[in-house]
mmCIF file of C-alpha atoms in Angstrom:
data_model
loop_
_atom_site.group_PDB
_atom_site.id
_atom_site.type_symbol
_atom_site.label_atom_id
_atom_site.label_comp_id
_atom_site.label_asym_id
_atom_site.label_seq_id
_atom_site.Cartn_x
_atom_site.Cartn_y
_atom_site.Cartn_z
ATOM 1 C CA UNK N 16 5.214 -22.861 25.343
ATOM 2 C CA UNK N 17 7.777 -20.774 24.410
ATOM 3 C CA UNK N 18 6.981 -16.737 24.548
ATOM 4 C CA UNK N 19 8.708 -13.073 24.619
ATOM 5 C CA UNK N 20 7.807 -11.258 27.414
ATOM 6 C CA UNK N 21 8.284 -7.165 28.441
ATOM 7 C CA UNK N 22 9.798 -6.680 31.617
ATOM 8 C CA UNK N 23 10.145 -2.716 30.648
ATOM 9 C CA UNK N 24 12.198 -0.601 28.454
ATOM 10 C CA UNK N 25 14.735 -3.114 26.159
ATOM 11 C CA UNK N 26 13.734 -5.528 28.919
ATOM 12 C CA UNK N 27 12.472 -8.366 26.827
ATOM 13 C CA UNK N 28 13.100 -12.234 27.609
ATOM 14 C CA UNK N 29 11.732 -15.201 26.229
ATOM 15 C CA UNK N 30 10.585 -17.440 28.782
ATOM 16 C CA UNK N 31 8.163 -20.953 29.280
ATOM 17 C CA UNK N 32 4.487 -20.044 29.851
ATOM 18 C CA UNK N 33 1.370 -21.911 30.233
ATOM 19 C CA UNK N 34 -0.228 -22.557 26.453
ATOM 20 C CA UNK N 35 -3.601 -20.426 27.354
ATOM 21 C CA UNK N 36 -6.905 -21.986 27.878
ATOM 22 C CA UNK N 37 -9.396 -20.383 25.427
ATOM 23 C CA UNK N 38 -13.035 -19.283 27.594
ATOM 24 C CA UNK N 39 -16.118 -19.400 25.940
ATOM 25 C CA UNK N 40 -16.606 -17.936 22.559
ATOM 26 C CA UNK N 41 -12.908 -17.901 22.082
ATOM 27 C CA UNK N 42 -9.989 -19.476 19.610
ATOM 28 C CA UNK N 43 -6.893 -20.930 20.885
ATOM 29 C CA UNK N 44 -4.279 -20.337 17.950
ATOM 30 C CA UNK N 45 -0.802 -21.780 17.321
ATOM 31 C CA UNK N 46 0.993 -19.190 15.787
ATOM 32 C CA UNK N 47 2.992 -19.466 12.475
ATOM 33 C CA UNK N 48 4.569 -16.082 12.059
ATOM 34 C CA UNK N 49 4.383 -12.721 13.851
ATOM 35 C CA UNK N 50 5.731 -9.567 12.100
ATOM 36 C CA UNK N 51 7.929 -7.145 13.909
ATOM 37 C CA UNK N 52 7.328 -3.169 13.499
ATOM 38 C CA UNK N 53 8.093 0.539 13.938
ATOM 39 C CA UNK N 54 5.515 0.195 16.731
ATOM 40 C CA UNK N 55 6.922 -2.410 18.627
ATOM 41 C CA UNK N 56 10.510 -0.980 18.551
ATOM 42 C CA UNK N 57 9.002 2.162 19.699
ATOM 43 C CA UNK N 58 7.113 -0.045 22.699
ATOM 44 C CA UNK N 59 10.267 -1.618 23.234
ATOM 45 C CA UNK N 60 12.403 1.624 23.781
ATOM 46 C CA UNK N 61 9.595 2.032 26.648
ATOM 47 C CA UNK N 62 7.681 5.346 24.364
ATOM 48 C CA UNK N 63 5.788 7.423 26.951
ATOM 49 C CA UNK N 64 3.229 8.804 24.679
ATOM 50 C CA UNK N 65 0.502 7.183 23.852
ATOM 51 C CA UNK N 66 -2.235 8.638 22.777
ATOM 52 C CA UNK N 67 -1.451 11.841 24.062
ATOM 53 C CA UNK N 68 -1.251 10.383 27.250
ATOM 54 C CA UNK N 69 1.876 12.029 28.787
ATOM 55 C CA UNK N 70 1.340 9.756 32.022
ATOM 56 C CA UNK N 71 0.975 6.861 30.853
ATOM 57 C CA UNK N 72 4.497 4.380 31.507
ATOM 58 C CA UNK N 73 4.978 2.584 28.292
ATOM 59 C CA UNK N 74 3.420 1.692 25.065
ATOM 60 C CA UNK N 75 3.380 -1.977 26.214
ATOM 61 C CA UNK N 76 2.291 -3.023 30.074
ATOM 62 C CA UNK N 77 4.813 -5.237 31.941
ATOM 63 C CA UNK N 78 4.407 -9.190 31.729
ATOM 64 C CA UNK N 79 2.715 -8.652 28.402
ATOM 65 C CA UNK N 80 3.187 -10.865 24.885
ATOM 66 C CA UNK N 81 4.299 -8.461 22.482
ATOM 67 C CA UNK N 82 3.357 -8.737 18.754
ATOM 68 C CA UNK N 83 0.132 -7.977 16.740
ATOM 69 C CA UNK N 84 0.647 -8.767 13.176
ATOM 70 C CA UNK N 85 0.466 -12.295 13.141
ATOM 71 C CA UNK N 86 -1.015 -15.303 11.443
ATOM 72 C CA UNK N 87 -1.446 -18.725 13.192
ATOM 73 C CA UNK N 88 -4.197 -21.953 12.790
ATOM 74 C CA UNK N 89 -7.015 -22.699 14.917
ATOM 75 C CA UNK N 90 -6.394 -25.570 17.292
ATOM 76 C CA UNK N 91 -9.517 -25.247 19.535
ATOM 77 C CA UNK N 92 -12.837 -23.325 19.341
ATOM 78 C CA UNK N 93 -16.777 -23.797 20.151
ATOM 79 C CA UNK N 94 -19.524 -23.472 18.296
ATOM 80 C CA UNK N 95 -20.203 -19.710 19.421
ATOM 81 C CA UNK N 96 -16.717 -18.480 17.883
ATOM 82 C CA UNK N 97 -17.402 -21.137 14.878
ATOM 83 C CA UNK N 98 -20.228 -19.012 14.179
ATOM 84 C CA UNK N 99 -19.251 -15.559 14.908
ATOM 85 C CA UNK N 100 -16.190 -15.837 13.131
ATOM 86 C CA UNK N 101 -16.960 -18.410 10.638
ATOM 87 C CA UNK N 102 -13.715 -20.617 10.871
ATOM 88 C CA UNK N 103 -12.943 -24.228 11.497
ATOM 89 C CA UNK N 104 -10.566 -25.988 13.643
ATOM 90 C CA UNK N 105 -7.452 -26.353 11.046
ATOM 91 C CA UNK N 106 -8.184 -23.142 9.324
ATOM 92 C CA UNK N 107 -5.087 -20.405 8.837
ATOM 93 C CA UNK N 108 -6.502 -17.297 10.323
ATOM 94 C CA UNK N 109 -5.304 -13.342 10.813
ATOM 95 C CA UNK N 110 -6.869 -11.430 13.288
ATOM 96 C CA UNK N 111 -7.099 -7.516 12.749
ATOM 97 C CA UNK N 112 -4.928 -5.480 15.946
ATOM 98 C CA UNK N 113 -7.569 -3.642 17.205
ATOM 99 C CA UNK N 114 -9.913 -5.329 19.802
ATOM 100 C CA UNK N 115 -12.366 -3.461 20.049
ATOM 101 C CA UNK N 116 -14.913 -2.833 23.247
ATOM 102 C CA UNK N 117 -17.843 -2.462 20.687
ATOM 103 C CA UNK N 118 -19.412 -0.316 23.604
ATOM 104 C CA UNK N 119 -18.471 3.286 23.281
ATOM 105 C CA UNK N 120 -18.755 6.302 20.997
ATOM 106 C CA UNK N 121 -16.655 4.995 17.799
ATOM 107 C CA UNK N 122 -17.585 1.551 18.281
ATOM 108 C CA UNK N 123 -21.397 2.337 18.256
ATOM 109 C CA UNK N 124 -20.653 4.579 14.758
ATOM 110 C CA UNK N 125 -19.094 2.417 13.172
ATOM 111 C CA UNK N 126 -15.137 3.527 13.583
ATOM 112 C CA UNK N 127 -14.060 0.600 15.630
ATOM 113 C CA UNK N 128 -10.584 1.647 14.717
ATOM 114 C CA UNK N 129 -10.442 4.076 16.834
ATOM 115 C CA UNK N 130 -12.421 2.422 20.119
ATOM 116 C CA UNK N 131 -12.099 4.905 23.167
ATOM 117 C CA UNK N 132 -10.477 1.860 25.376
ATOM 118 C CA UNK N 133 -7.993 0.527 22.632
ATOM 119 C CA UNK N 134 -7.182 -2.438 23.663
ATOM 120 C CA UNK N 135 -4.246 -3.953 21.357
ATOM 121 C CA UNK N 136 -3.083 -7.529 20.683
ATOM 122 C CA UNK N 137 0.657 -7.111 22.236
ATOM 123 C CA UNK N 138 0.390 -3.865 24.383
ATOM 124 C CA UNK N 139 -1.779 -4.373 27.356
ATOM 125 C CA UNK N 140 -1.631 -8.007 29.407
ATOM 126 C CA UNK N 141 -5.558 -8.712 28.365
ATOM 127 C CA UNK N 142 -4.589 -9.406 25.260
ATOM 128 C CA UNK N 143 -1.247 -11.326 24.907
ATOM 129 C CA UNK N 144 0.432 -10.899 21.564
ATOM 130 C CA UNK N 145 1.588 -13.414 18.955
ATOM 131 C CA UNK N 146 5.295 -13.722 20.158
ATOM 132 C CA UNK N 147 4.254 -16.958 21.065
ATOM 133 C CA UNK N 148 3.892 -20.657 20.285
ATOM 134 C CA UNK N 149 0.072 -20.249 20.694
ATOM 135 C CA UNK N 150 -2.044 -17.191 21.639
ATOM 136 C CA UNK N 151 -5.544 -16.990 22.296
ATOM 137 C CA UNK N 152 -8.672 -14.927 20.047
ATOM 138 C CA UNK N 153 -11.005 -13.233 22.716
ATOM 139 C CA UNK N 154 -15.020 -13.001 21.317
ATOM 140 C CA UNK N 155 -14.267 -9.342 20.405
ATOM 141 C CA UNK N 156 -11.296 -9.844 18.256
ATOM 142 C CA UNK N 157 -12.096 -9.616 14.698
ATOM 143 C CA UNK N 158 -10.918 -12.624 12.739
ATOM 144 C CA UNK N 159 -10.381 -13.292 8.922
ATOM 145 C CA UNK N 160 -9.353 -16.547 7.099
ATOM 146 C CA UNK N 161 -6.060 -16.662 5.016
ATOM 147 C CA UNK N 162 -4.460 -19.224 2.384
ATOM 148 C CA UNK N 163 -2.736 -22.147 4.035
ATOM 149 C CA UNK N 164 -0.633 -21.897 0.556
ATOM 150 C CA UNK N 165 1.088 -19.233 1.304
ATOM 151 C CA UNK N 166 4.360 -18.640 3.469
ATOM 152 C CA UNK N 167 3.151 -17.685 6.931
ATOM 153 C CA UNK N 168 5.625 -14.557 6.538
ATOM 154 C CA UNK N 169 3.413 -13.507 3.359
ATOM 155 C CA UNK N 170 0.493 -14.058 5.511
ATOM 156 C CA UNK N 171 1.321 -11.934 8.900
ATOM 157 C CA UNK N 172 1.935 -9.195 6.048
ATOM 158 C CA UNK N 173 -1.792 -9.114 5.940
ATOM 159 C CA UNK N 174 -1.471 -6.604 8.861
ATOM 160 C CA UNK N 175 0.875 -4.094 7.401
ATOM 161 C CA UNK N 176 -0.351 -4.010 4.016
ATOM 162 C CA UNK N 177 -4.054 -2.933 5.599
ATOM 163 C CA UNK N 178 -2.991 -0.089 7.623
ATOM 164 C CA UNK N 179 -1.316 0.897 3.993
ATOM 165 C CA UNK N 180 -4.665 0.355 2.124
ATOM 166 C CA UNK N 181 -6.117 2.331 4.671
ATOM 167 C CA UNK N 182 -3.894 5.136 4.045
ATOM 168 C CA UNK N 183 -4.603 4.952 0.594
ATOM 169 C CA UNK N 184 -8.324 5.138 1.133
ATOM 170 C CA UNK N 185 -8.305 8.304 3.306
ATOM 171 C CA UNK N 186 -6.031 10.029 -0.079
ATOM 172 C CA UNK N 187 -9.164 9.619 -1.898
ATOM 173 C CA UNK N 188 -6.948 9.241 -5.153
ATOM 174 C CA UNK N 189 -8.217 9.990 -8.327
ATOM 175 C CA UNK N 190 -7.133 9.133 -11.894
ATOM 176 C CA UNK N 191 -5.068 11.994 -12.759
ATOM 177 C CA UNK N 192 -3.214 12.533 -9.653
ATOM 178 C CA UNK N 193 0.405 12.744 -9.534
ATOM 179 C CA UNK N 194 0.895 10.849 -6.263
ATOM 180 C CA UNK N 195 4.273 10.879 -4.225
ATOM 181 C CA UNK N 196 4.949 7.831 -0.856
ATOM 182 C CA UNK N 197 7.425 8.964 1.253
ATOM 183 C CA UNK N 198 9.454 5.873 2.385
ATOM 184 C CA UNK N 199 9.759 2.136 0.980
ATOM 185 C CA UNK N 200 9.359 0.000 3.957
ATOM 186 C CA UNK N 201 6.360 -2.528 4.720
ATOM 187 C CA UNK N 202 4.208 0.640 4.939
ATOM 188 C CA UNK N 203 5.226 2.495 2.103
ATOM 189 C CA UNK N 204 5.654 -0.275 -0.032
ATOM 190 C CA UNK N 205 1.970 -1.586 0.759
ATOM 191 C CA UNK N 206 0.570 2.286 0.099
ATOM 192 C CA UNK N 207 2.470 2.240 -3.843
ATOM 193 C CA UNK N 208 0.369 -1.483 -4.329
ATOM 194 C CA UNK N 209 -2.855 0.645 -2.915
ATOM 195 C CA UNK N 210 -2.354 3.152 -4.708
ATOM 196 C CA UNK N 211 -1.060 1.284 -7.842
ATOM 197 C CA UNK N 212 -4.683 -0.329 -7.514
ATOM 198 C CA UNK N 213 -6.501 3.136 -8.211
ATOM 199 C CA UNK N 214 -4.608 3.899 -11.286
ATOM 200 C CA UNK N 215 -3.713 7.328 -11.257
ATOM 201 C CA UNK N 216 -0.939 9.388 -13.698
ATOM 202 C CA UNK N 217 1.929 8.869 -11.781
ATOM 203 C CA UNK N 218 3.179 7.183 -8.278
ATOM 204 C CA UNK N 219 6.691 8.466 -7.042
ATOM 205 C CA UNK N 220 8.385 6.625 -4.660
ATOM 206 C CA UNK N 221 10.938 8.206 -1.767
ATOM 207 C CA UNK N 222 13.919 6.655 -0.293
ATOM 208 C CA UNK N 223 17.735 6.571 0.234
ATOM 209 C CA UNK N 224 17.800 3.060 -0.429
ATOM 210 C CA UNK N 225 18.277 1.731 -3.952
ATOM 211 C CA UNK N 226 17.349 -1.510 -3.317
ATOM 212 C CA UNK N 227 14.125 -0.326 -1.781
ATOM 213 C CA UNK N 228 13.343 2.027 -4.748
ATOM 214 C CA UNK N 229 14.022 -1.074 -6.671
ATOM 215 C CA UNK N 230 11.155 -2.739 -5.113
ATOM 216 C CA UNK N 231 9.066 0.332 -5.152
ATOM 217 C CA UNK N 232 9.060 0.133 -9.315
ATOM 218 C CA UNK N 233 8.552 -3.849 -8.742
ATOM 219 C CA UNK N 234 5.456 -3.069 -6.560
ATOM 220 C CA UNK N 235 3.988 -0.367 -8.538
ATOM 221 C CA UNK N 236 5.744 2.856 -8.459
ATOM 222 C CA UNK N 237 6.073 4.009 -11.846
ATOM 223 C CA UNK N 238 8.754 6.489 -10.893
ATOM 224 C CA UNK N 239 11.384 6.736 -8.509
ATOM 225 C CA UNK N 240 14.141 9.294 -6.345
ATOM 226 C CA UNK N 241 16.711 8.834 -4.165
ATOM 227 C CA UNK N 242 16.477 12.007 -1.882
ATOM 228 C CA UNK N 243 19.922 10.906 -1.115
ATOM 229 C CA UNK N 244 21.380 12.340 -4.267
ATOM 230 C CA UNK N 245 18.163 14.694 -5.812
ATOM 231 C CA UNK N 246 16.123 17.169 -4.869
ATOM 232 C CA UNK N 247 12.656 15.655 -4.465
ATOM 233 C CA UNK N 248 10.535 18.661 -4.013
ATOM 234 C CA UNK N 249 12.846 20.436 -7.101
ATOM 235 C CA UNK N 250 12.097 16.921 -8.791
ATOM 236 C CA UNK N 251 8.141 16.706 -8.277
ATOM 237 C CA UNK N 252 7.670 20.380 -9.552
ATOM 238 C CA UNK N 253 9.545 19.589 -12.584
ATOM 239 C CA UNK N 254 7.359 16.727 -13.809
ATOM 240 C CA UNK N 255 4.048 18.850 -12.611
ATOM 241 C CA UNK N 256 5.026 22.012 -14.379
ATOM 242 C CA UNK N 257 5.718 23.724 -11.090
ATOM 243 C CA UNK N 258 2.407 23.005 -9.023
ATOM 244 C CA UNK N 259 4.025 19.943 -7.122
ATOM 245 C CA UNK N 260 2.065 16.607 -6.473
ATOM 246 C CA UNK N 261 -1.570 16.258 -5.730
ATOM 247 C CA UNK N 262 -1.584 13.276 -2.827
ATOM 248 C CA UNK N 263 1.635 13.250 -0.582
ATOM 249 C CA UNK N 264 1.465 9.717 1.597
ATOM 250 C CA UNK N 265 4.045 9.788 4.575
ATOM 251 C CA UNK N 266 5.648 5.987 5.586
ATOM 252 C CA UNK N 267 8.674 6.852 7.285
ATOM 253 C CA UNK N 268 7.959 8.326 10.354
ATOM 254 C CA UNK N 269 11.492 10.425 10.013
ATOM 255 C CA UNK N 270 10.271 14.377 11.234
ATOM 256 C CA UNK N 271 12.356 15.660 7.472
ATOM 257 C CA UNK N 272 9.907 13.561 5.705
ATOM 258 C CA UNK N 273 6.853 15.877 7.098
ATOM 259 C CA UNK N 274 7.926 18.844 5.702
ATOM 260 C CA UNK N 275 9.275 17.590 2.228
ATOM 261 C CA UNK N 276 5.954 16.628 1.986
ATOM 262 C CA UNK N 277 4.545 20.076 2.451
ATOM 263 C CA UNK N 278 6.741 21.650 0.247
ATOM 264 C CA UNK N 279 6.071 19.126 -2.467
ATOM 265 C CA UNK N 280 2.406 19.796 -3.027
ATOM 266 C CA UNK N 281 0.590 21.730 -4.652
ATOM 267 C CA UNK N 282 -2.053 24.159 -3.655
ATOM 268 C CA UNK N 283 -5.536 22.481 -2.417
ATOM 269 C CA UNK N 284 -3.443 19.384 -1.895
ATOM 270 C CA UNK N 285 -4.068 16.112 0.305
ATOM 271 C CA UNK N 286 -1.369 14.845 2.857
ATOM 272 C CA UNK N 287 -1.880 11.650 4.656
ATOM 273 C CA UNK N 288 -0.070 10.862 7.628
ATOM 274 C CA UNK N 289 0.648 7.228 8.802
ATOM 275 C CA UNK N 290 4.026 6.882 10.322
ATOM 276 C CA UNK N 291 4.883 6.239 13.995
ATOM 277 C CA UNK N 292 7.409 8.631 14.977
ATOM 278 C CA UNK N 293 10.148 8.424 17.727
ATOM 279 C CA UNK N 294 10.599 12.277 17.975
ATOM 280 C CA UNK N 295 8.579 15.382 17.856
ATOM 281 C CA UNK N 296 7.267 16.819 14.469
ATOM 282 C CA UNK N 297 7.542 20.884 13.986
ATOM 283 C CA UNK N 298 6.491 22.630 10.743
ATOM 284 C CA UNK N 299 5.191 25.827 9.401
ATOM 285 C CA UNK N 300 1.284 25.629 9.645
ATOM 286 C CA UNK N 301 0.972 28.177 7.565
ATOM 287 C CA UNK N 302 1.963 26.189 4.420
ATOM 288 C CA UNK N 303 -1.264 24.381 5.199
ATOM 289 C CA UNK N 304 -3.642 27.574 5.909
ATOM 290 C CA UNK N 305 -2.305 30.265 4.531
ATOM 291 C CA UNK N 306 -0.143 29.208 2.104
ATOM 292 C CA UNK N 307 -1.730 26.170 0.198
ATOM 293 C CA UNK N 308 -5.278 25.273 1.874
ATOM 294 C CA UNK N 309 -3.977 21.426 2.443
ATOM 295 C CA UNK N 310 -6.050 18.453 3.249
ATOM 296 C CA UNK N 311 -3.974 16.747 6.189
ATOM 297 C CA UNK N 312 -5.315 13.691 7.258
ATOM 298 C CA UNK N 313 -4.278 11.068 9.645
ATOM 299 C CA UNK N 314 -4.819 7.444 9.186
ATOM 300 C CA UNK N 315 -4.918 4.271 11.839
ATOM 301 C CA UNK N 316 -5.032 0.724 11.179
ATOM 302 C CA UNK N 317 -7.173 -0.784 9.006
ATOM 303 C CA UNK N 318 -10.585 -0.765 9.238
ATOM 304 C CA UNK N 319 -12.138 -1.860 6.216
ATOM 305 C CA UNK N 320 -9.405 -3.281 4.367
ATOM 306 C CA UNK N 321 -8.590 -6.506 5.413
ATOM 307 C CA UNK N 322 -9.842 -8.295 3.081
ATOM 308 C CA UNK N 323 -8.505 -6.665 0.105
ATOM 309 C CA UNK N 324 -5.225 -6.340 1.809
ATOM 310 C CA UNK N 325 -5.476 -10.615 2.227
ATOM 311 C CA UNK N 326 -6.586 -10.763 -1.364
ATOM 312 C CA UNK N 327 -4.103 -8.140 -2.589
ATOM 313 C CA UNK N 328 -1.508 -10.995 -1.075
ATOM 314 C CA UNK N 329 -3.262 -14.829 -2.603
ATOM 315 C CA UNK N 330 -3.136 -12.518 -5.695
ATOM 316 C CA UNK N 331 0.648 -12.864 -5.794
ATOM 317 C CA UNK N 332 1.062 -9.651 -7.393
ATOM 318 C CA UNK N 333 3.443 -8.471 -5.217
ATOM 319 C CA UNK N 334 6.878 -9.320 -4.689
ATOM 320 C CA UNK N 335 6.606 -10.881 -1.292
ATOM 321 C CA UNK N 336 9.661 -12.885 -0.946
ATOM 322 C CA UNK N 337 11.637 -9.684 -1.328
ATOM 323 C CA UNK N 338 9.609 -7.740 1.150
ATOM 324 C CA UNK N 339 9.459 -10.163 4.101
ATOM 325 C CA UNK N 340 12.884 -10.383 3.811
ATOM 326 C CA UNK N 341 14.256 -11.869 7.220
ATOM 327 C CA UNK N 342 12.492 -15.126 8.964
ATOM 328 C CA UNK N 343 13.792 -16.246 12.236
ATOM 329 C CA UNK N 344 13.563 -18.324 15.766
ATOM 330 C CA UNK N 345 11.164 -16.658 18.373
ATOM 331 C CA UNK N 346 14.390 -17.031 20.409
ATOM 332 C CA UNK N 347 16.112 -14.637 17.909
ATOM 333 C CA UNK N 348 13.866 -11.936 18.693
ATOM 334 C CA UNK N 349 16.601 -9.753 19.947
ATOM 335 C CA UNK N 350 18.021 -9.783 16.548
ATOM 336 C CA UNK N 351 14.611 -9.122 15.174
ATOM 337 C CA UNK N 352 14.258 -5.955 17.036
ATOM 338 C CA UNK N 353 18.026 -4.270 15.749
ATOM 339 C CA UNK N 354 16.977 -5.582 12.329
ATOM 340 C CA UNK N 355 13.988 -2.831 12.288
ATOM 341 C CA UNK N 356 15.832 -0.262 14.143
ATOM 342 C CA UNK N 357 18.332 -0.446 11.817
ATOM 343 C CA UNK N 358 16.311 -0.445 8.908
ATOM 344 C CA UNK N 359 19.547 -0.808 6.214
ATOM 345 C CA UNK N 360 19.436 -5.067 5.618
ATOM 346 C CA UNK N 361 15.743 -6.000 6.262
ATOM 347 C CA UNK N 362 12.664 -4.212 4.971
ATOM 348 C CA UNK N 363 9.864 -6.769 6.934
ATOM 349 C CA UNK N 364 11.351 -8.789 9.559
ATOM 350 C CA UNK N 365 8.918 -11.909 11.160
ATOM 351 C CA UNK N 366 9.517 -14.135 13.804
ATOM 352 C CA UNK N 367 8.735 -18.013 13.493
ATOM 353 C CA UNK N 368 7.519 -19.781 16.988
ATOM 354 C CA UNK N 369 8.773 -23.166 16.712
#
C-alpha cells in the first residue's frame, strides 16, 4: 500500500508498505480521507516541545504514519472488536486521536484525554497514522460509526470539529454572553457552530480573511471584524458598553491573538485556550490576577464530544463543502502540508489514499 512516512524534520516520503495485519481484538481499515493540521505541520517542522518535554526529538518518531483525523471502512475485524466497538465489516468508521492506556491516573478518573502515556494515531510508530491506503484500530482505540452518505472529507472533519466542541464546553457559555473566537480556520470555525448551538447574545468572529469571516456568519457568527482594518478590542467594548466580552475562545495559535484576547474581556471573564502554537506566548499576568480575576482554561481534544461533533456534521447544517476546501492524492501530500502553512487558499485541507 501506498503510505507517507517521517524520516525527520520536512523529511517526509511516500513509500510502498506492507497493508498491516490486524491482531486480536483489532480493525484493519482502508482509509477514505485523512485531514491535515496545525499539529502535523508543527510535527513536520520537527517541534521539540512536547508536552513540556524539552528533550524529547520531535513531535512525531521516525518511520512513523503521520495523520490522525481520518475516516476509513472496516475491511476485517473479530468478534471481540465487533463487540467492543459495535461495528460491522463495511461500516464507515472515525476513530477519536487519543489512544488511550486506560491504566493510569486520568484514565482511571475518567479524563482519558489527557492519558499520562499519550499515545497518538500519527506521532509515535505504535500507532501508524491514516496517511495511508489502510491503517489498523488497536483494542484501545476508541471507535465511532459515521454516514457512508457523506463525502469522506466531511467525515475526517469529525476530528476537528470535536476538539472545537470541546473548547466550547470548557467556556461554559451561557445565554447572555457576548462571546468573541479568535480565528476562522477548521478550529475556529467548528467553536462559532458550538457555540452557535448554546445560543447566547452575540458570537463575534476574528480574522484577516474576508472570505473566512464570510463563512464565520454562514456557520453561525452573528457578527464579524477584520482585525486587519478595526480595532477589535475598541470594537468589542463598544457593543458591551465598555466591559468587553464575557467568553474569549482562541483558534489561531498566532502569540498577538493571546493578548487581544485579554484585553477584550471583561472583568471575571473566561478565556479558553486551544491553539497549537509554533512560538512562545508572553503576556502580562496581571491582567488575569490583578487586573480582571480571569478564568483561563486550556482545552485538548475531544473527550466527550464525538458524537455530537458526527451529528453536528449528518445534520448538514454547516457549510462543509466550503470548509474542507482542498481534496487531493496521498502522493500530493507535500502540497498538502504548504497549503496549511500557508493558510491564505485552503481553510481544511484532506488527503485521499487511492
Amino acid at each position: 500500500m501506498q503510505a507517507v512516512v517521517c524520516h525527520g524534520p520536512r523529511d517526509y516520503r511516500l513509500e510502498e508498505l506492507p497493508v498491516p495485519t490486524p491482531g486480536p481484538g483489532e480493525a484493519l481499515v482502508r482509509v477514505e480521507a485523512v485531514g491535515i493540521c496545525a499539529s502535523d505541520l508543527k510535527a513536520y517542522h520537527g517541534a521539540a516541545k512536547f508536552w513540556g518535554d524539552e528533550n524529547r526529538p520531535a513531535w512525531a518518531e521516525t518511520e512513523v504514519v503521520p495523520g490522525h483525523e481520518f475516516t476509513g471502512t472496516v475491511v476485517q475485524l473479530d468478534d471481540a472488536a465487533r463487540a467492543r466497538w459495535s461495528v460491522e465489516v463495511g461500516d464507515r468508521v472515525v476513530a477519536e486521536q487519543i489512544v488511550p492506556c486506560w491504566d493510569c491516573r486520568y484514565c482511571d478518573t475518567g479524563n482519558y484525554h489527557m492519558c499520562a502515556p499519550h499515545d497518538m494515531f500519527g506521532f509515535k510508530r505504535r500507532n501508524p497514522g491514516g496517511m495511508a491506503s489502510y491503517m489498523v484500530f488497536p483494542v484501545e482505540a476508541l471507535v465511532h460509526r459515521i454516514s457512508k452518505d457523506l463525502p469522506p472529507a466531511h467525515a475526517a472533519f469529525a476530528e476537528p470539529l470535536s476538539c472545537a466542541l470541546h473548547a466550547v464546553e470548557r467556556a461554559a457559555i451561557r445565554f447572555d454572553d457576548v462571546v468573541v473566537v479568535a480565528g476562522c480556520g477548521p478550529i475556529g470555525l467548528g467553536m462559532i457552530a458550538g457555540a452557535a448551538a448554546k445560543f447566547p447574545a452575540e458570537i463575534v468572529a476574528l480574522d484577516m480573511d474576508p472570505r473566512k469571516l464570510d463563512l464565520a456568519l454562514r456557520t453561525g457568527a452573528t457578527r464579524a471584524i477584520n482585525i486587519a482594518d478595526t480595532d477589535a478590542v475598541a470594537e468589542v467594548k463598544a457593543m458591551t458598553g465598555g466591559y468587553g466580552a464575557d467568553v474569549y475562545l482562541e483558534g489561531t495559535g498566532h502569540p498577538s491573538a493571546v493578548l487581544q484576547g485579554l484585553n477584550l474581556l471583561r472583568k471575571l471573564g473566561r478565556f479558553v485556550e486551544y491553539s497549537v502554537f509554533k512560538d512562545d506566548v508572553s503576556v502580562d499576568w496581571s491582567i488575569i490576577s490583578d487586573d480582571k480575576e480571569l478564568d483561563v482554561l486550556g482545552a485538548h481534544l475531544g473527550p466527550g464530544c464525538w458524537p455530537a461533533a458526527i451529528r453536528l456534521i449528518e445534520s448538514g447544517r454547516l457549510p462543509m463543502d466550503d470548509i474542507c476546501t482542498h481534496q487531493l492524492p496521498l502522493a500530493e501530500f507535500q502540497r498538502g502540508l504548504d497549503l496549511v502553512a500557508s493558510g491564505a487558499e485552503s481553510i481544511k485541507v484532506s488527503l485521499i489514499p487511492g
